[in-house]
Tab-separated table of C-alpha atoms in Angstrom:
chain	number	residue	atom	x	y	z
H	1	MET	CA	0.281	19.080	-9.935
H	2	THR	CA	1.490	20.631	-6.723
H	3	HIS	CA	2.637	18.642	-3.736
H	4	PRO	CA	0.071	16.010	-2.810
H	5	THR	CA	-1.960	16.529	0.318
H	6	CYS	CA	-4.426	14.379	2.179
H	7	ASP	CA	-7.043	15.659	-0.244
H	8	LYS	CA	-8.744	12.587	-1.722
H	9	GLU	CA	-8.946	14.037	-5.212
H	10	ALA	CA	-5.225	14.907	-5.281
H	11	ILE	CA	-4.130	11.478	-4.037
H	12	GLU	CA	-6.421	9.775	-6.573
H	13	GLU	CA	-4.861	11.844	-9.348
H	14	LEU	CA	-1.372	10.977	-8.128
H	15	ARG	CA	-2.256	7.287	-8.015
H	16	PHE	CA	-3.577	7.502	-11.571
H	17	ARG	CA	-0.389	9.219	-12.782
H	18	VAL	CA	1.897	6.729	-11.038
H	19	SER	CA	-0.173	3.731	-12.205
H	20	ASN	CA	-0.072	4.892	-15.817
H	21	ASN	CA	3.608	5.883	-15.924
H	22	GLN	CA	2.671	9.543	-16.275
H	23	LEU	CA	4.778	10.749	-13.359
H	24	THR	CA	7.645	12.602	-14.972
H	25	ASP	CA	8.194	15.433	-12.494
H	26	PHE	CA	7.927	13.682	-9.082
H	27	ALA	CA	4.632	15.555	-8.555
H	28	GLY	CA	6.460	18.765	-7.800
H	29	TYR	CA	9.008	17.240	-5.421
H	30	ALA	CA	12.754	17.470	-6.002
H	31	SER	CA	13.213	13.702	-6.083
H	32	LYS	CA	11.428	10.385	-6.033
H	33	ASP	CA	12.627	9.950	-2.440
H	34	GLU	CA	10.954	13.201	-1.331
H	35	LEU	CA	7.735	12.198	-3.079
H	36	TYR	CA	7.861	8.756	-1.474
H	37	ARG	CA	8.290	10.231	2.017
H	38	ALA	CA	5.454	12.727	1.489
H	39	VAL	CA	3.069	10.018	0.284
H	40	GLU	CA	4.125	7.688	3.088
H	41	ALA	CA	3.227	10.390	5.629
H	42	MET	CA	-0.312	10.376	4.215
H	43	GLY	CA	-0.608	6.750	5.335
H	44	ASP	CA	-1.752	8.084	8.717
H	45	SER	CA	-4.826	9.737	7.227
H	46	PRO	CA	-8.095	9.036	9.059
H	47	ASP	CA	-9.652	8.308	5.636
H	48	PRO	CA	-9.295	4.620	4.669
H	49	ASP	CA	-9.613	5.490	0.962
H	50	ILE	CA	-6.558	7.716	1.191
H	51	ARG	CA	-4.647	5.032	3.119
H	52	GLY	CA	-5.513	2.540	0.365
H	53	HIS	CA	-4.274	4.896	-2.350
H	54	VAL	CA	-1.070	5.448	-0.366
H	55	GLN	CA	-0.400	1.707	-0.345
H	56	PHE	CA	-0.705	1.452	-4.120
H	57	ILE	CA	1.391	4.556	-4.775
H	58	LEU	CA	4.226	3.462	-2.485
H	59	TYR	CA	4.186	-0.027	-3.986
H	60	LEU	CA	4.411	1.394	-7.495
H	61	LEU	CA	7.108	3.934	-6.598
H	62	ASP	CA	9.451	1.465	-4.876
H	63	ARG	CA	8.324	-2.096	-4.195
H	64	GLU	CA	11.216	-3.028	-1.941
H	65	ARG	CA	10.939	0.092	0.153
H	66	ALA	CA	7.145	-0.277	0.414
H	67	PHE	CA	7.428	-3.664	2.141
H	68	THR	CA	7.704	-2.205	5.649
H	69	HIS	CA	4.780	0.152	5.098
H	70	LEU	CA	2.608	-2.649	3.727
H	71	ILE	CA	3.432	-4.891	6.690
H	72	ARG	CA	2.278	-2.090	9.017
H	73	CYS	CA	-0.942	-1.868	6.997
H	74	LEU	CA	-1.796	-5.438	7.967
H	75	SER	CA	-2.920	-4.004	11.304
H	76	ASP	CA	-4.985	-1.175	9.771
H	77	PRO	CA	-8.393	-0.840	11.454
H	78	ASP	CA	-10.077	-0.938	8.035
H	79	GLU	CA	-10.637	-4.394	6.523
H	80	TYR	CA	-10.277	-3.084	2.960
H	81	CYS	CA	-6.882	-1.517	3.738
H	82	ARG	CA	-5.686	-4.779	5.293
H	83	ALA	CA	-6.880	-6.725	2.243
H	84	VAL	CA	-5.126	-4.314	-0.153
H	85	ALA	CA	-1.920	-4.769	1.838
H	86	VAL	CA	-2.167	-8.566	1.570
H	87	GLU	CA	-2.751	-8.412	-2.166
H	88	LEU	CA	0.185	-6.064	-2.732
H	89	LEU	CA	2.399	-8.119	-0.441
H	90	GLY	CA	1.723	-11.111	-2.663
H	91	TRP	CA	4.496	-9.786	-4.912
H	92	TYR	CA	6.997	-10.644	-2.188
H	93	GLY	CA	6.166	-14.351	-2.286
H	94	GLU	CA	6.638	-16.718	0.616
H	95	LYS	CA	8.515	-13.996	2.498
H	96	ILE	CA	5.138	-12.795	3.812
H	97	THR	CA	3.979	-16.162	5.195
H	98	PRO	CA	5.064	-15.397	8.795
H	99	TYR	CA	3.003	-12.207	8.671
H	100	LEU	CA	-0.127	-13.849	7.283
H	101	ILE	CA	-0.455	-16.855	9.585
H	102	PRO	CA	-1.195	-14.790	12.730
H	103	LEU	CA	-3.754	-12.787	10.751
H	104	LEU	CA	-5.408	-15.948	9.541
H	105	GLN	CA	-5.628	-17.194	13.116
H	106	ASN	CA	-6.602	-13.967	14.883
H	107	ASP	CA	-8.217	-11.366	12.630
H	108	PRO	CA	-11.818	-10.715	13.691
H	109	CYS	CA	-13.050	-10.249	10.114
H	110	PRO	CA	-13.920	-13.449	8.207
H	111	GLY	CA	-13.566	-11.700	4.842
H	112	PHE	CA	-10.043	-10.640	5.632
H	113	ARG	CA	-9.111	-14.095	6.922
H	114	THR	CA	-10.328	-15.430	3.567
H	115	VAL	CA	-8.004	-13.028	1.720
H	116	ALA	CA	-5.058	-14.072	3.917
H	117	ALA	CA	-5.891	-17.777	3.436
H	118	GLY	CA	-6.143	-17.285	-0.307
H	119	MET	CA	-2.704	-15.697	-0.438
H	120	LEU	CA	-1.212	-18.486	1.676
H	121	GLY	CA	-2.863	-21.009	-0.645
H	122	TYR	CA	-1.398	-19.214	-3.631
H	123	PHE	CA	2.076	-19.830	-2.206
H	124	GLY	CA	1.215	-23.374	-1.184
H	125	THR	CA	1.972	-22.704	2.471
């Protein structure tokens, strides 16, 4: 695979490879860091499907490093992208509580508020 682009098919293939531990060559990049930065740049895509794939890929490549990106995704205009971010942020535990409470109180989408409330309930906060 050549360097990933904002092409939906290419990012889906990359997500599949990363998810199934089939990424042995950094997708044509010299290092995992270069791949991470390239994928992170795709997080600005106008396509919410691509932004969702980016979240999963970054999380799988480096969970600690992905935290900041996932927090930014909590303000994504797409409800699905925000919900994916909340679910992935669940790995970080109670650390995300201060980020979820304002969403629970202010997000205009009831479905998303339900996801945020569910995650807070999971932590018992």
